[in-house]
PDB file of C-alpha atoms in Angstrom:
ATOM      1  CA  MET N   1       0.000   0.000   0.000  1.00 63.00           C
ATOM      2  CA  PRO N   2       2.895   2.464  -0.003  1.00 70.00           C
ATOM      3  CA  HIS N   3       2.016   3.386  -3.596  1.00 75.00           C
ATOM      4  CA  VAL N   4      -1.496   4.336  -2.469  1.00 75.00           C
ATOM      5  CA  ALA N   5      -0.052   6.534   0.281  1.00 74.00           C
ATOM      6  CA  LYS N   6       2.140   8.315  -2.263  1.00 79.00           C
ATOM      7  CA  LEU N   7      -0.771   8.866  -4.650  1.00 80.00           C
ATOM      8  CA  ALA N   8      -3.023  10.058  -1.830  1.00 80.00           C
ATOM      9  CA  ALA N   9      -0.438  12.605  -0.675  1.00 82.00           C
ATOM     10  CA  ARG N  10       0.497  13.724  -4.188  1.00 85.00           C
ATOM     11  CA  ASP N  11      -3.036  14.201  -5.488  1.00 85.00           C
ATOM     12  CA  ALA N  12      -4.878  15.429  -2.384  1.00 85.00           C
ATOM     13  CA  PRO N  13      -4.597  19.062  -3.554  1.00 88.00           C
ATOM     14  CA  ARG N  14      -6.325  18.034  -6.800  1.00 86.00           C
ATOM     15  CA  GLY N  15      -9.311  16.542  -4.949  1.00 84.00           C
ATOM     16  CA  LEU N  16      -8.242  12.946  -4.358  1.00 83.00           C
ATOM     17  CA  ARG N  17      -9.773  11.442  -1.231  1.00 82.00           C
ATOM     18  CA  PHE N  18      -8.771   8.063   0.137  1.00 76.00           C
ATOM     19  CA  VAL N  19     -11.011   5.928   2.361  1.00 77.00           C
ATOM     20  CA  THR N  20     -10.747   2.348   3.527  1.00 73.00           C
ATOM     21  CA  LEU N  21     -13.577  -0.160   3.302  1.00 74.00           C
ATOM     22  CA  ASN N  22     -13.285  -2.939   5.854  1.00 74.00           C
ATOM     23  CA  ILE N  23     -15.312  -6.138   5.362  1.00 78.00           C
ATOM     24  CA  ASP N  24     -14.613  -7.366   8.895  1.00 75.00           C
ATOM     25  CA  LYS N  25     -16.527  -5.922  11.861  1.00 74.00           C
ATOM     26  CA  ASP N  26     -13.306  -6.026  13.877  1.00 74.00           C
ATOM     27  CA  THR N  27     -11.419  -2.884  12.879  1.00 74.00           C
ATOM     28  CA  PHE N  28      -8.357  -3.564  15.051  1.00 78.00           C
ATOM     29  CA  GLY N  29      -6.487  -5.364  12.259  1.00 80.00           C
ATOM     30  CA  ILE N  30      -7.104  -2.728   9.608  1.00 77.00           C
ATOM     31  CA  ASN N  31      -6.268   0.123  11.976  1.00 79.00           C
ATOM     32  CA  ARG N  32      -2.974  -1.522  12.915  1.00 84.00           C
ATOM     33  CA  PHE N  33      -2.153  -2.178   9.253  1.00 79.00           C
ATOM     34  CA  LEU N  34      -2.880   1.436   8.281  1.00 76.00           C
ATOM     35  CA  ALA N  35      -0.682   2.686  11.095  1.00 82.00           C
ATOM     36  CA  ASP N  36       2.123   0.396   9.912  1.00 84.00           C
ATOM     37  CA  VAL N  37       1.950   1.774   6.360  1.00 75.00           C
ATOM     38  CA  GLN N  38       1.481   5.324   7.652  1.00 75.00           C
ATOM     39  CA  LEU N  39      -1.957   5.964   6.199  1.00 73.00           C
ATOM     40  CA  ASN N  40      -4.732   7.671   8.143  1.00 73.00           C
ATOM     41  CA  PRO N  41      -7.884   7.450   6.015  1.00 74.00           C
ATOM     42  CA  PRO N  42     -11.408   7.087   7.354  1.00 75.00           C
ATOM     43  CA  VAL N  43     -12.308   3.401   7.811  1.00 75.00           C
ATOM     44  CA  LEU N  44     -15.788   2.493   6.612  1.00 75.00           C
ATOM     45  CA  LEU N  45     -17.505  -0.840   7.306  1.00 76.00           C
ATOM     46  CA  ASP N  46     -18.780  -2.654   4.205  1.00 74.00           C
ATOM     47  CA  GLU N  47     -20.808  -5.663   5.338  1.00 74.00           C
ATOM     48  CA  ARG N  48     -22.879  -6.147   2.166  1.00 73.00           C
ATOM     49  CA  GLY N  49     -21.283  -4.034  -0.527  1.00 71.00           C
ATOM     50  CA  PRO N  50     -19.099  -4.599  -3.555  1.00 68.00           C
ATOM     51  CA  VAL N  51     -15.950  -5.558  -1.640  1.00 72.00           C
ATOM     52  CA  THR N  52     -15.486  -9.323  -1.404  1.00 73.00           C
ATOM     53  CA  SER N  53     -11.709  -9.601  -1.185  1.00 76.00           C
ATOM     54  CA  GLU N  54      -8.970  -7.625   0.465  1.00 76.00           C
ATOM     55  CA  PRO N  55      -7.469  -5.503  -0.766  1.00 76.00           C
ATOM     56  CA  THR N  56      -9.928  -4.167  -3.295  1.00 78.00           C
ATOM     57  CA  THR N  57      -9.313  -0.751  -4.812  1.00 80.00           C
ATOM     58  CA  LEU N  58     -12.281   1.226  -6.104  1.00 81.00           C
ATOM     59  CA  LEU N  59     -11.769   4.496  -7.952  1.00 85.00           C
ATOM     60  CA  ILE N  60     -14.843   6.668  -7.630  1.00 86.00           C
ATOM     61  CA  ASP N  61     -15.282   9.763  -9.754  1.00 89.00           C
ATOM     62  CA  ARG N  62     -16.346  13.223  -8.616  1.00 88.00           C
ATOM     63  CA  ARG N  63     -20.015  12.320  -9.153  1.00 87.00           C
ATOM     64  CA  GLY N  64     -19.742   9.322  -6.820  1.00 86.00           C
ATOM     65  CA  VAL N  65     -19.723   6.657  -9.548  1.00 88.00           C
ATOM     66  CA  ALA N  66     -17.338   3.715  -9.116  1.00 86.00           C
ATOM     67  CA  ARG N  67     -15.427   3.706 -12.399  1.00 89.00           C
ATOM     68  CA  PHE N  68     -12.502   1.329 -11.802  1.00 86.00           C
ATOM     69  CA  ARG N  69     -12.056  -1.718  -9.587  1.00 84.00           C
ATOM     70  CA  HIS N  70      -8.931  -3.715  -8.781  1.00 82.00           C
ATOM     71  CA  ALA N  71      -9.245  -6.890  -6.702  1.00 81.00           C
ATOM     72  CA  GLY N  72      -6.115  -8.032  -4.907  1.00 79.00           C
ATOM     73  CA  PHE N  73      -2.738  -6.421  -5.253  1.00 76.00           C
ATOM     74  CA  ASP N  74      -0.189  -6.589  -8.021  1.00 80.00           C
ATOM     75  CA  PRO N  75       2.942  -4.406  -7.990  1.00 78.00           C
ATOM     76  CA  HIS N  76       2.353  -3.653 -11.674  1.00 82.00           C
ATOM     77  CA  MET N  77      -1.054  -2.203 -10.805  1.00 83.00           C
ATOM     78  CA  GLN N  78       0.515   1.140  -9.886  1.00 84.00           C
ATOM     79  CA  ARG N  79       0.787   2.328 -13.498  1.00 88.00           C
ATOM     80  CA  ALA N  80      -2.855   1.506 -14.168  1.00 89.00           C
ATOM     81  CA  LEU N  81      -3.944   3.307 -10.984  1.00 87.00           C
ATOM     82  CA  GLU N  82      -1.949   6.385 -11.882  1.00 89.00           C
ATOM     83  CA  ALA N  83      -3.418   6.517 -15.395  1.00 92.00           C
ATOM     84  CA  GLU N  84      -6.961   6.001 -14.106  1.00 91.00           C
ATOM     85  CA  LEU N  85      -6.506   8.657 -11.416  1.00 91.00           C
ATOM     86  CA  GLU N  86      -5.140  11.146 -13.959  1.00 92.00           C
ATOM     87  CA  MET N  87      -8.201  10.576 -16.122  1.00 93.00           C
ATOM     88  CA  LEU N  88     -10.648  10.956 -13.222  1.00 91.00           C
ATOM     89  CA  LEU N  89      -8.903  13.976 -11.688  1.00 91.00           C
ATOM     90  CA  GLY N  90      -8.934  15.657 -15.085  1.00 92.00           C
ATOM     91  CA  GLU N  91     -12.699  15.417 -15.385  1.00 91.00           C
ATOM     92  CA  PRO N  92     -14.904  18.303 -14.256  1.00 88.00           C
ATOM     93  CA  GLY N  93     -16.810  18.058 -10.999  1.00 79.00           C
ATOM     94  CA  PRO N  94     -20.570  17.683 -10.768  1.00 78.00           C
TER      95      PRO N  94
END
């Protein structure tokens, strides 16, 4: 997740917001993990939503529409995330 932390810090001034969806009611594990990777996003509980595996990355546009989804983690995913974020951040707001 260090790449997510870098993107979150780099693009925050452009409107990027980062939140965590946890599929487990016990938030201790996710809070400890986020502290270890030095991220401090809000942690939301997703008991019945679109997240079925961890980690899952959802990129949601300025209108609130989920536009991209990545299940699991692959080190090569960073380039795709950066390109998708550039596209979404370049779009006008609602």
